[in-house]
PDB file of C-alpha atoms in Angstrom:
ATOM      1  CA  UNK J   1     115.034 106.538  59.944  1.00 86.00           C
ATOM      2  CA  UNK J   2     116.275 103.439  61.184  1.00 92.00           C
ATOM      3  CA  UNK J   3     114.965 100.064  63.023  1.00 93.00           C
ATOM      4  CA  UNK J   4     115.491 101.424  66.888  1.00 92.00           C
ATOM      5  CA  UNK J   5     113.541 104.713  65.533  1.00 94.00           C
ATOM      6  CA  UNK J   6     110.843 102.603  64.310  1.00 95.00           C
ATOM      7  CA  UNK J   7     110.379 100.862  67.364  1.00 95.00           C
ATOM      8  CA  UNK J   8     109.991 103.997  69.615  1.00 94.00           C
ATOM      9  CA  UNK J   9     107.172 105.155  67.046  1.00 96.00           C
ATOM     10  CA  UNK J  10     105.750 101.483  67.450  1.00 96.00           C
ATOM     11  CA  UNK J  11     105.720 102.424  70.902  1.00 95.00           C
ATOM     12  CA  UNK J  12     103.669 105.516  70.112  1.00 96.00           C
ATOM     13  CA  UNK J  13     101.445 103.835  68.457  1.00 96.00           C
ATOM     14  CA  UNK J  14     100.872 101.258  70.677  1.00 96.00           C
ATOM     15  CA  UNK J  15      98.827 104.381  72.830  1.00 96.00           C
ATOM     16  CA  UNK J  16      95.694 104.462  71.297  1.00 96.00           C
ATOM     17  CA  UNK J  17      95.259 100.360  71.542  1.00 96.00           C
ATOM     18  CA  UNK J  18      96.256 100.520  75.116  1.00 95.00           C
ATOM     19  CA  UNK J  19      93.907 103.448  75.762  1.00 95.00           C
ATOM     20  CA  UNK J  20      91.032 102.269  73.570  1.00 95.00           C
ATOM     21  CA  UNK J  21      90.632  98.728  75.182  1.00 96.00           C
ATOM     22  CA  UNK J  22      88.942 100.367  78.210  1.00 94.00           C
ATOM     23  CA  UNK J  23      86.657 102.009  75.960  1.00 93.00           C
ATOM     24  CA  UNK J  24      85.115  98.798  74.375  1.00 95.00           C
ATOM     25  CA  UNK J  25      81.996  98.067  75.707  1.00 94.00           C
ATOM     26  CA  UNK J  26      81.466  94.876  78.330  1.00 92.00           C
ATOM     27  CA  UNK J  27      79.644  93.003  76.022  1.00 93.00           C
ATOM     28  CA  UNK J  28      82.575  93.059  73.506  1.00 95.00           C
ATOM     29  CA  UNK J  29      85.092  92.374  75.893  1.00 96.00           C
ATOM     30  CA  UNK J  30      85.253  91.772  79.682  1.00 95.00           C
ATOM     31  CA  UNK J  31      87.071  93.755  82.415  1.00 94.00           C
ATOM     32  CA  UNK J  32      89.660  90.373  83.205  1.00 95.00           C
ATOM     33  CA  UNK J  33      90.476  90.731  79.590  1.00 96.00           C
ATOM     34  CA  UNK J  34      90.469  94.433  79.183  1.00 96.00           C
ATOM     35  CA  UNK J  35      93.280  94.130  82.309  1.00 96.00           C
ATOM     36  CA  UNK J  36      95.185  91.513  80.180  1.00 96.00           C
ATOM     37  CA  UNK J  37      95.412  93.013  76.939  1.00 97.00           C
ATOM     38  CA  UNK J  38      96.158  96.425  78.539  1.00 97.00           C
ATOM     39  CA  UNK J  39      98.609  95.207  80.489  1.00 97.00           C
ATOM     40  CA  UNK J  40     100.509  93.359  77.181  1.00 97.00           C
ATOM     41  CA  UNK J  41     100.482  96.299  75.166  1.00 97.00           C
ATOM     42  CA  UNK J  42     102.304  98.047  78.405  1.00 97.00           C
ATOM     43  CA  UNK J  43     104.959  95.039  79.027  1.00 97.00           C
ATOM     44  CA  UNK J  44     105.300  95.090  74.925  1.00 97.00           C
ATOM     45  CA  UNK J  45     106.005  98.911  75.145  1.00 96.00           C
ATOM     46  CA  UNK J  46     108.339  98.270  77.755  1.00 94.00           C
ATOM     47  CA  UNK J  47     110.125  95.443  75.801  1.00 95.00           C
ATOM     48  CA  UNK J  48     110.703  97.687  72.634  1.00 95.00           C
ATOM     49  CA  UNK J  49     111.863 100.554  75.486  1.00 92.00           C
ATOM     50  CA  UNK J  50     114.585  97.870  75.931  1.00 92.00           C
ATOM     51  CA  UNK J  51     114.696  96.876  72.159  1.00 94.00           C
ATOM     52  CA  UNK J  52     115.196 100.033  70.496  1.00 92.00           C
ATOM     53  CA  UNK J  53     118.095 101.053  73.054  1.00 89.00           C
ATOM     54  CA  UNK J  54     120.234  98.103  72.777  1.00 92.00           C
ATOM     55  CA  UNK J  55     120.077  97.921  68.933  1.00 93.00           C
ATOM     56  CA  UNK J  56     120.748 101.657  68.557  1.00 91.00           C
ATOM     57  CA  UNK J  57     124.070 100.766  70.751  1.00 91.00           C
ATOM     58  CA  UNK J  58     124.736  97.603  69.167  1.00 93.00           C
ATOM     59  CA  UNK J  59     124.435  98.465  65.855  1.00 93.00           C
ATOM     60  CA  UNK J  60     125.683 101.918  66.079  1.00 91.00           C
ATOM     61  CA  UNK J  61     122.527 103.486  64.857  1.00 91.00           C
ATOM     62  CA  UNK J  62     122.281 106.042  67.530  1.00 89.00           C
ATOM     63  CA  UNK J  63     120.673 109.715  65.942  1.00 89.00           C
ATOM     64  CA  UNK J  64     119.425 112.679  66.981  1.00 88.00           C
ATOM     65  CA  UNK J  65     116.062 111.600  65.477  1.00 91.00           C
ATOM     66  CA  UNK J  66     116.368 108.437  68.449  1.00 90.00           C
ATOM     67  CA  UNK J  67     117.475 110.532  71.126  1.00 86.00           C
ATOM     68  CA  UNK J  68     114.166 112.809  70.621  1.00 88.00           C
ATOM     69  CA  UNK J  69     111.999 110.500  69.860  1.00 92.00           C
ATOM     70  CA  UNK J  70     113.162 107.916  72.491  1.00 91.00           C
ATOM     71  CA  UNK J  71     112.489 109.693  75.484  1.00 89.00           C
ATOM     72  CA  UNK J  72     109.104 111.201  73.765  1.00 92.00           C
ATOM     73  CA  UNK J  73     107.839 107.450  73.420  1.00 94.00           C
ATOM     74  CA  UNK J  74     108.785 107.102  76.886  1.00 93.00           C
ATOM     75  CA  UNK J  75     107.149 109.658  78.762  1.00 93.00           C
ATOM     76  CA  UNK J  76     103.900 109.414  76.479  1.00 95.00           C
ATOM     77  CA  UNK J  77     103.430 105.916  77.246  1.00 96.00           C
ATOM     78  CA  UNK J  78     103.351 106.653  81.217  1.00 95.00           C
ATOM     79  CA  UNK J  79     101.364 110.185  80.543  1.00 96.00           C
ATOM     80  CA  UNK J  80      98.661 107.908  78.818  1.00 96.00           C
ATOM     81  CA  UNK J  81      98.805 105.045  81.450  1.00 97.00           C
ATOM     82  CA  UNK J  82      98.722 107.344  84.651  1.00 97.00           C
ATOM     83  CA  UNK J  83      95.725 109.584  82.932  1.00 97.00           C
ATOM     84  CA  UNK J  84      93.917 106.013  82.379  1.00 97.00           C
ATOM     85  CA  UNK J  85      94.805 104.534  85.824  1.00 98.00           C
ATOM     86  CA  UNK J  86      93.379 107.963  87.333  1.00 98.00           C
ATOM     87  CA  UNK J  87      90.499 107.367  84.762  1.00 96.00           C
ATOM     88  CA  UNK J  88      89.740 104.008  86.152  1.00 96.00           C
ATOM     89  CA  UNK J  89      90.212 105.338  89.554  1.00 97.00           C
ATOM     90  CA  UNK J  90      93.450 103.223  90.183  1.00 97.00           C
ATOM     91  CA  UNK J  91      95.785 106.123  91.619  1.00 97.00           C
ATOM     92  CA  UNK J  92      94.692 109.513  92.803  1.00 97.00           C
ATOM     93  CA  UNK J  93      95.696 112.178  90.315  1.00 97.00           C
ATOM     94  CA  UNK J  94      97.705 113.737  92.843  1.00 97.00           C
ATOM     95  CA  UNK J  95     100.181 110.924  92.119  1.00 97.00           C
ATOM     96  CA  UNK J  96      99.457 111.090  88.350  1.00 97.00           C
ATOM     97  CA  UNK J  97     100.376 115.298  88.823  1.00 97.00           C
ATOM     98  CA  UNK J  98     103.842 114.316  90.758  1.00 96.00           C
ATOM     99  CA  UNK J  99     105.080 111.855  88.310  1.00 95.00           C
ATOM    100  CA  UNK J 100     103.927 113.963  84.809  1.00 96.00           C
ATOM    101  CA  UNK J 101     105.087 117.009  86.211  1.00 95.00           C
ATOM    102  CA  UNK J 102     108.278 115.839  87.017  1.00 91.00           C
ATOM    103  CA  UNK J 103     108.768 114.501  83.605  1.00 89.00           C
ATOM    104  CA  UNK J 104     108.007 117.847  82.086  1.00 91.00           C
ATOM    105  CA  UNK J 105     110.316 119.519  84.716  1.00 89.00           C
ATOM    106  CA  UNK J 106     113.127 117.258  84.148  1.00 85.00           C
ATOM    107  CA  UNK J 107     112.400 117.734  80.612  1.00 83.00           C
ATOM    108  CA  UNK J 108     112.776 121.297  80.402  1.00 85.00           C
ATOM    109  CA  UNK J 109     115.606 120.882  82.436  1.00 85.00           C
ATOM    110  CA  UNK J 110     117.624 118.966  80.343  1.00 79.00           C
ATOM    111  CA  UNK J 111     115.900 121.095  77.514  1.00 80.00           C
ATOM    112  CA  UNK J 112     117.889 124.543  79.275  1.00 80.00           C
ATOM    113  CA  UNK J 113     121.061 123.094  79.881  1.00 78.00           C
ATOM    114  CA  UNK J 114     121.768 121.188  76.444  1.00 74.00           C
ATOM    115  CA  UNK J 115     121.000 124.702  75.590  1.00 74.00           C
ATOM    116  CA  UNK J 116     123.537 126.409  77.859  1.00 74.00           C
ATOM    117  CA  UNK J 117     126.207 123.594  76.784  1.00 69.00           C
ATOM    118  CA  UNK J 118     125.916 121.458  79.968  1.00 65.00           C
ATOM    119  CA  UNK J 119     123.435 118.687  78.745  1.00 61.00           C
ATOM    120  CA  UNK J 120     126.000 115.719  80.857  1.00 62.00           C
ATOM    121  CA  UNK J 121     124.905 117.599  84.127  1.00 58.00           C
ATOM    122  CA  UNK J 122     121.548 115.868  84.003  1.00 63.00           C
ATOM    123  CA  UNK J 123     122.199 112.580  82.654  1.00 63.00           C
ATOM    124  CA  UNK J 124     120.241 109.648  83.713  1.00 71.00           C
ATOM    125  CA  UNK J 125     121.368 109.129  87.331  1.00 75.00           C
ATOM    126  CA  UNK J 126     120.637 105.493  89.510  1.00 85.00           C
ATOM    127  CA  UNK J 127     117.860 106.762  91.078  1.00 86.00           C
ATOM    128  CA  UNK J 128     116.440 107.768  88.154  1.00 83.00           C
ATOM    129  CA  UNK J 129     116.388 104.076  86.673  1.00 87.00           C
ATOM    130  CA  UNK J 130     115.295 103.195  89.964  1.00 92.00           C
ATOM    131  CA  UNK J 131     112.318 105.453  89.422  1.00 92.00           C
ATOM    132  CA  UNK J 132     111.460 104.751  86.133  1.00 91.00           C
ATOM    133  CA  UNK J 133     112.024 100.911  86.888  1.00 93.00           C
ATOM    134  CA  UNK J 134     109.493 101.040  90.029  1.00 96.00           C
ATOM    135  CA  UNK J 135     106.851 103.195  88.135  1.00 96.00           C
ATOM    136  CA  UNK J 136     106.737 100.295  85.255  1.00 96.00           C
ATOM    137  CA  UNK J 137     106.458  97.708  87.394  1.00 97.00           C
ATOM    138  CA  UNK J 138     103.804  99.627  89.487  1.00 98.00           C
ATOM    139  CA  UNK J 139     101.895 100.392  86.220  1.00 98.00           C
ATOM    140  CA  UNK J 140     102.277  97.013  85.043  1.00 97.00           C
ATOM    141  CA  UNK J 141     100.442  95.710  88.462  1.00 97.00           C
ATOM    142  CA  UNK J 142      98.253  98.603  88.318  1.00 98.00           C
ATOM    143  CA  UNK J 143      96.496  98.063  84.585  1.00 97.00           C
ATOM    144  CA  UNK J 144      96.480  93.988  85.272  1.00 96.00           C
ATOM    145  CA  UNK J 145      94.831  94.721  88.494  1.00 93.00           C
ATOM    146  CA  UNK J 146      93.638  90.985  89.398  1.00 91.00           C
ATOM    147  CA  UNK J 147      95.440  88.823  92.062  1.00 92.00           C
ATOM    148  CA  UNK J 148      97.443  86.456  90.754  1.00 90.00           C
ATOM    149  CA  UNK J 149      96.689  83.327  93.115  1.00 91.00           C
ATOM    150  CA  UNK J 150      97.707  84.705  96.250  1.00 90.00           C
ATOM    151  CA  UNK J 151      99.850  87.724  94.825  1.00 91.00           C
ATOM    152  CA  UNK J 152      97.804  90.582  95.903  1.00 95.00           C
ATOM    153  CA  UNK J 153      98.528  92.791  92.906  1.00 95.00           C
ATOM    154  CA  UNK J 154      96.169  95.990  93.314  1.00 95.00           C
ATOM    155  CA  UNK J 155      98.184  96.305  96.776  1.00 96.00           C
ATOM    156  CA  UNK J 156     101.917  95.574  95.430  1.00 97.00           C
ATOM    157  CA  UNK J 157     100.956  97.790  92.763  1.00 97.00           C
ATOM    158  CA  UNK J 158      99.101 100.852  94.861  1.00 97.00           C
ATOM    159  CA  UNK J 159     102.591 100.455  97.362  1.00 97.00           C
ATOM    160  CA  UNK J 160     104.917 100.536  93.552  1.00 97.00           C
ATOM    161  CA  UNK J 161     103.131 103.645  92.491  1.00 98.00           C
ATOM    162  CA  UNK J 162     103.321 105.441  95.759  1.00 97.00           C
ATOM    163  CA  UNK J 163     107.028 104.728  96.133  1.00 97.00           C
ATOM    164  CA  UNK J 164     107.373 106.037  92.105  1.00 96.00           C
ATOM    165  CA  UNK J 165     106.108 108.927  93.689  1.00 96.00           C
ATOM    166  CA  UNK J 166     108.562 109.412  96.514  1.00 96.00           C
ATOM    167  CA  UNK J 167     111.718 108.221  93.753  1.00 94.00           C
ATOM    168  CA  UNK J 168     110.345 110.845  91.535  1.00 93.00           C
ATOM    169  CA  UNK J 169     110.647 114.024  94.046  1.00 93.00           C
ATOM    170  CA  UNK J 170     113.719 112.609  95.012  1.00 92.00           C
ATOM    171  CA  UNK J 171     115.301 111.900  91.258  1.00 88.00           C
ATOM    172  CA  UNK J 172     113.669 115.606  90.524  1.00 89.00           C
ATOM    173  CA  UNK J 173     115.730 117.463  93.274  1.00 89.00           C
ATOM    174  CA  UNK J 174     118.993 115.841  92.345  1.00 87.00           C
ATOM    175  CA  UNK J 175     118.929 116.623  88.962  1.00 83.00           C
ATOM    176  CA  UNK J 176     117.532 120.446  89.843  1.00 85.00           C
ATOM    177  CA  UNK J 177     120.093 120.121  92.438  1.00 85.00           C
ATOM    178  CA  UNK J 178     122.936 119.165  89.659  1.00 81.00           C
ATOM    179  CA  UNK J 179     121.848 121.645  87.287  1.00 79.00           C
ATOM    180  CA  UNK J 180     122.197 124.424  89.482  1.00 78.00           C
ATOM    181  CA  UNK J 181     125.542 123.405  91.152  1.00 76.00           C
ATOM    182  CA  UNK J 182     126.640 123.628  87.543  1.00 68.00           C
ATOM    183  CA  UNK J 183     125.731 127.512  87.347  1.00 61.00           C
TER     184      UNK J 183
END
C-alpha cells in the first residue's frame, strides 16, 4: 500500500456519503444543499482521480495493487452517480445502461486481451478521455442541478450526459474495433 492507493480507496469511500446525502430527510437538510454537498464529494473524487495518478507517476509508486484499484474507484464512482441521477430522475436509465455497460464491456475487454498478451491494444485512446472528461463534467452539472445565475445547468448538463453517451458508443467500437484487428 502506498499514498496514490490510498487515495483511490478514499475515493471508494467517498460512495456511500455521496449516495447517502439524498437519503437524509428535508428537514435535516435541504435539496439546494443536498445538490452542493453531492456535488463536492463528486468534484473531490474527481480531484483525487487526478491526485492519485500524478503521484503514482511522480513518485514512482505505480503497482499492480493501483492499476486495479484505480480504474475500480473510477468506474464505481460513475456506476453510483448514474444509478442516483436515474434515482432522482435526472437521466433516463437508458443513458445510465449505455455508459455502465460500456464500462463493463471495455472492462472485460481489456480483461481478455491482457490475458491473451495484447493488453497495449486497448489503452486509453483520446476519445476515451474525451468521454470520460464530458461524462464528469455532465455529472458534475447533473448532481448540482441549480442554475448558476444565468448558467442554465440542468440543460448544459442533460446536453453533457447525452453527448457522454454518443463518446461512449463511439470510444466502445474503437477499442472492440482495436482488439479485434489485433486477432
Amino acid at each position: 500500500m502506498n499514498l496514490p492507493n490510498y487515495i483511490s480507496l478514499f475515493r471508494i469511500i467517498l460512495i456511500p456519503f455521496l449516495i447517502l446525502i439524498f437519503y437524509l430527510p428535508h428537514s435535516v437538510i435541504g435539496n439546494f444543499d443536498k445538490n452542493l454537498i453531492a456535488t463536492g464529494l463528486f468534484i473531490l473524487a474527481g480531484i483525487s482521480d487526478w491526485l492519485d495518478g500524478f503521484l503514482a507517476r511522480k513518485l514512482q509508486l505505480e503497482s499492480k495493487f493501483g492499476a486495479f484499484i484505480d480504474p475500480v474507484a473510477d468506474k464505481l464512482i460513475v456506476i453510483a452517480s448514474l444509478v442516483l441521477l436515474v434515482e432522482l430522475d435526472r437521466i433516463s436509465a437508458l443513458i445510465a445502461i449505455i455508459i455502465i455497460g460500456r464500462e463493463v464491456a471495455v472492462s472485460a475487454l481489456r480483461e481478455w486481451m491482457a490475458g491473451i498478451g495484447s493488453a497495449g491494444s486497448v489503452a486509453v485512446a483520446f476519445v476515451g478521455k474525451l468521454k470520460t472528461t464530458i461524462q464528469f463534467v455532465a455529472i458534475t452539472l447533473l448532481l448540482y442541478f441549480e442554475d448558476i445565475y444565468l448558467i442554465p445547468t440542468r440543460l448544459l448538463g442533460e446536453i453533457a450526459i447525452n453527448l457522454a453517451a454518443i463518446l461512449t458508443i463511439i470510444s466502445m467500437l474503437y477499442y472492440l474495433k482495436k482488439a479485434f484487428a489485433r486477432n
